[in-house]
Short mmCIF file of C-alpha atoms in Angstrom, two decimals:
data_model
loop_
_atom_site.label_atom_id
_atom_site.label_comp_id
_atom_site.label_asym_id
_atom_site.label_seq_id
_atom_site.Cartn_x
_atom_site.Cartn_y
_atom_site.Cartn_z
CA MET Q 1 201.49 112.59 146.76
CA ASP Q 2 201.84 108.42 146.40
CA LYS Q 3 205.22 106.46 146.80
CA ARG Q 4 204.62 105.56 142.77
CA GLN Q 5 204.67 109.08 141.70
CA ILE Q 6 207.73 110.14 144.67
CA ARG Q 7 209.39 107.32 142.56
CA THR Q 8 208.67 108.60 139.08
CA ASN Q 9 209.62 112.26 140.33
CA GLN Q 10 212.83 111.07 141.99
CA TYR Q 11 213.28 109.40 137.80
CA LEU Q 12 212.39 112.23 136.08
CA LYS Q 13 214.40 114.86 138.05
CA LYS Q 14 217.38 112.59 137.77
CA GLY Q 15 216.90 112.58 133.88
CA LEU Q 16 216.02 115.84 134.03
CA THR Q 17 219.49 116.97 135.49
CA GLN Q 18 221.36 114.64 133.23
CA LEU Q 19 219.52 115.90 129.90
CA LEU Q 20 219.91 119.35 131.25
CA ASN Q 21 223.69 118.80 131.32
CA GLN Q 22 223.79 118.24 127.29
CA VAL Q 23 221.31 120.64 125.96
CA SER Q 24 219.46 123.79 126.96
CA TYR Q 25 216.12 122.98 128.30
CA SER Q 26 213.96 124.64 125.43
CA ASN Q 27 215.76 121.05 123.23
CA ILE Q 28 214.20 118.82 125.63
CA THR Q 29 211.09 117.18 124.34
CA ILE Q 30 208.71 114.62 126.53
CA LYS Q 31 209.88 111.86 124.67
CA GLN Q 32 213.33 112.65 125.65
CA LEU Q 33 212.89 112.92 129.11
CA ALA Q 34 210.38 109.92 129.77
CA ASP Q 35 213.63 108.22 127.96
CA ALA Q 36 216.27 109.73 130.62
CA ALA Q 37 213.84 108.65 133.48
CA ASN Q 38 213.18 105.04 132.35
CA ILE Q 39 209.45 105.62 132.03
CA ASN Q 40 206.92 105.47 129.45
CA ARG Q 41 205.37 108.47 127.72
CA SER Q 42 201.91 107.62 129.20
CA THR Q 43 203.18 107.86 132.77
CA PHE Q 44 204.42 111.01 132.58
CA TYR Q 45 201.08 112.37 130.99
CA LEU Q 46 199.25 110.99 134.38
CA HIS Q 47 201.01 113.08 136.29
CA TYR Q 48 201.95 116.28 134.39
CA LYS Q 49 199.96 118.16 131.21
CA SER Q 50 203.47 119.33 129.97
CA LYS Q 51 207.06 119.84 130.06
CA ASP Q 52 206.90 122.68 131.93
CA ASP Q 53 204.03 121.79 134.31
CA PHE Q 54 206.58 119.39 135.53
CA LEU Q 55 209.64 122.09 135.59
CA ASN Q 56 207.37 124.24 137.52
CA SER Q 57 206.24 121.72 140.26
CA VAL Q 58 209.73 119.94 140.70
CA ILE Q 59 211.04 123.45 141.36
CA GLU Q 60 208.58 124.24 143.19
CA GLU Q 61 208.51 121.10 145.46
CA THR Q 62 212.62 121.66 145.89
CA ILE Q 63 212.07 125.12 147.20
CA ASP Q 64 209.68 123.88 149.81
CA GLU Q 65 211.95 121.14 150.44
CA LEU Q 66 214.72 123.92 150.97
CA THR Q 67 212.85 126.37 153.05
CA ASP Q 68 211.52 123.78 155.49
CA TYR Q 69 215.28 122.45 155.88
CA VAL Q 70 216.70 126.01 156.71
CA LYS Q 71 214.06 126.49 159.71
CA GLN Q 72 215.07 122.99 160.84
CA SER Q 73 217.96 124.65 162.63
CA SER Q 74 217.58 125.63 166.04
CA VAL Q 75 218.92 128.90 167.05
CA ASN Q 76 217.94 130.45 170.84
CA ASP Q 77 216.40 133.28 170.87
CA ASP Q 78 219.39 134.92 172.53
CA ALA Q 79 221.55 134.06 169.54
CA ILE Q 80 224.04 136.54 168.86
CA PHE Q 81 223.41 138.18 165.18
CA ASN Q 82 226.46 136.23 162.72
CA THR Q 83 225.84 132.99 164.75
CA GLU Q 84 221.87 133.23 163.41
CA PHE Q 85 223.13 134.26 160.21
CA LYS Q 86 225.85 131.60 159.69
CA VAL Q 87 223.56 128.46 160.61
CA SER Q 88 220.84 129.64 158.32
CA PHE Q 89 223.45 130.05 155.31
CA THR Q 90 224.99 126.92 156.45
CA ARG Q 91 221.66 124.81 156.32
CA LEU Q 92 220.95 126.57 153.06
CA LEU Q 93 223.88 125.42 151.34
CA GLU Q 94 224.12 122.03 153.20
CA TYR Q 95 220.98 121.42 151.23
CA ILE Q 96 222.21 122.78 147.99
CA GLU Q 97 225.25 120.23 148.59
CA LEU Q 98 222.82 117.27 149.44
CA ASN Q 99 220.99 117.73 146.20
CA PHE Q 100 224.52 119.54 144.13
CA GLU Q 101 223.12 118.14 140.48
CA PHE Q 102 219.92 118.73 140.51
CA VAL Q 103 220.27 122.45 141.81
CA LYS Q 104 223.39 123.04 139.67
CA VAL Q 105 221.23 122.72 136.80
CA LEU Q 106 218.48 124.65 137.89
CA ILE Q 107 220.40 127.92 139.09
CA THR Q 108 223.07 127.67 135.66
CA ASN Q 109 220.09 126.82 133.03
CA MET Q 110 219.32 130.02 131.95
CA ASN Q 111 215.72 128.62 130.60
CA THR Q 112 214.92 127.56 135.02
CA THR Q 113 215.17 131.37 135.74
CA TYR Q 114 212.14 130.78 137.54
CA PHE Q 115 214.04 128.81 139.79
CA ARG Q 116 216.73 131.54 140.66
CA ALA Q 117 213.98 134.04 141.08
CA LEU Q 118 211.85 131.69 144.02
CA LEU Q 119 215.49 131.13 145.44
CA VAL Q 120 216.72 134.90 145.84
CA GLU Q 121 213.59 135.52 147.56
CA LYS Q 122 213.64 132.47 150.02
CA VAL Q 123 216.55 133.50 150.94
CA ARG Q 124 215.42 136.91 151.21
CA GLU Q 125 212.31 135.76 153.33
CA ASN Q 126 213.69 133.19 155.59
CA ILE Q 127 217.50 134.57 156.39
CA TYR Q 128 217.94 138.25 155.75
CA TYR Q 129 214.55 139.61 156.71
CA PRO Q 130 214.32 137.82 159.96
CA LEU Q 131 217.66 139.31 161.11
CA LEU Q 132 216.49 142.83 159.84
CA GLU Q 133 213.29 142.47 162.01
CA LYS Q 134 215.46 141.10 165.33
CA ASN Q 135 217.72 143.94 164.79
CA ASN Q 136 214.63 146.57 164.01
CA VAL Q 137 215.78 147.75 160.67
CA GLU Q 138 213.19 149.86 159.10
CA MET Q 139 213.70 149.26 155.23
CA ASN Q 140 213.86 151.88 152.60
CA PHE Q 141 214.58 151.70 148.69
CA GLN Q 142 218.75 152.69 149.69
CA LYS Q 143 218.57 149.62 151.99
CA ASP Q 144 216.52 147.80 149.63
CA ILE Q 145 219.63 148.31 147.15
CA ILE Q 146 222.09 146.83 149.40
CA LEU Q 147 219.94 143.80 150.45
CA ASN Q 148 219.16 143.06 146.81
CA HIS Q 149 223.22 143.90 145.99
CA THR Q 150 224.34 141.28 149.20
CA ILE Q 151 221.99 138.18 147.68
CA TYR Q 152 222.44 138.33 144.02
CA GLY Q 153 226.26 138.71 145.77
CA ASP Q 154 225.42 135.74 147.54
CA LEU Q 155 223.61 133.53 144.46
CA GLY Q 156 227.01 134.71 142.08
CA VAL Q 157 229.29 132.77 145.10
CA ILE Q 158 227.18 129.89 144.76
CA GLU Q 159 227.71 129.47 140.64
CA SER Q 160 231.56 129.85 141.57
CA TRP Q 161 230.94 126.77 143.68
CA PHE Q 162 229.45 125.24 141.36
CA ASN Q 163 231.81 126.12 138.46
CA SER Q 164 234.94 125.57 140.45
CA GLU Q 165 237.45 122.30 139.75
CA ASN Q 166 238.43 122.03 143.12
CA TYR Q 167 235.93 120.56 146.11
CA TYR Q 168 234.50 122.67 148.64
CA SER Q 169 232.66 121.94 151.26
CA SER Q 170 228.73 123.90 152.18
CA HIS Q 171 230.58 125.08 155.58
CA TYR Q 172 233.63 126.38 153.52
CA ILE Q 173 231.56 128.16 151.16
CA ALA Q 174 228.95 129.46 153.99
CA GLU Q 175 232.50 130.95 155.94
CA VAL Q 176 233.09 132.96 152.65
CA LEU Q 177 229.46 134.35 152.39
CA PHE Q 178 230.03 135.01 156.54
CA ASP Q 179 233.03 137.10 156.01
CA VAL Q 180 231.47 138.87 152.75
CA SER Q 181 228.20 139.65 154.22
CA SER Q 182 229.60 140.46 157.78
CA HIS Q 183 232.88 142.86 156.07
CA SER Q 184 233.21 145.22 152.61
CA PRO Q 185 234.09 143.18 150.24
CA ILE Q 186 236.87 146.08 149.01
CA SER Q 187 238.35 145.13 152.65
CA LEU Q 188 238.33 141.62 151.97
CA LEU Q 189 239.95 142.28 148.67
CA GLY Q 190 242.74 144.53 150.34
CA ILE Q 191 242.23 147.25 148.34
CA GLU Q 192 240.32 149.66 150.60
CA SER Q 193 243.33 152.09 150.73
CA GLU Q 194 241.80 152.87 146.98
CA PHE Q 195 238.77 154.18 148.15
CA GLU Q 196 240.08 155.49 151.61
CA ASN Q 197 239.83 159.20 150.06
CA GLN Q 198 236.16 159.38 147.90
#
């Protein structure tokens, strides 16, 4: 990708972010997107065939950047399970914080479920699977259910972060996710006694 296309992509991402905060993706036109990015429609079509082509391209680009950012974390081979988990998740959340508004609209907009699906898969592949392999955990149906429950719970925490009226740093959210993942959510809520005799 040359410098001109990189610059065009930056304008388009900014324009898309502005528009998704106002209308749903299905109602956005190429003209609106081009106007918001302050480019001509001809410039848009020089790089993309359609609105969906642009969206899928920018989603995959974002996921690739996020994956690279998480993998840049340097964790020693003898690092304990909890440390490796915290480092990986902190890196994930740092990337989201650096690209907060754009990632927010991709996750919370109902018409960009493709991004959510890719994000879930990358969290599974780059954070949980390496830890499961390191600890010689053999997956089965029950454990797959638990893993899905955990990952979608992580995504729920991230969405709560986006919707919060107060500011919380990526490191604080990482600590919350670490606590939930390393302890029973029921015990963290303080209602474990309700389940003791079950």
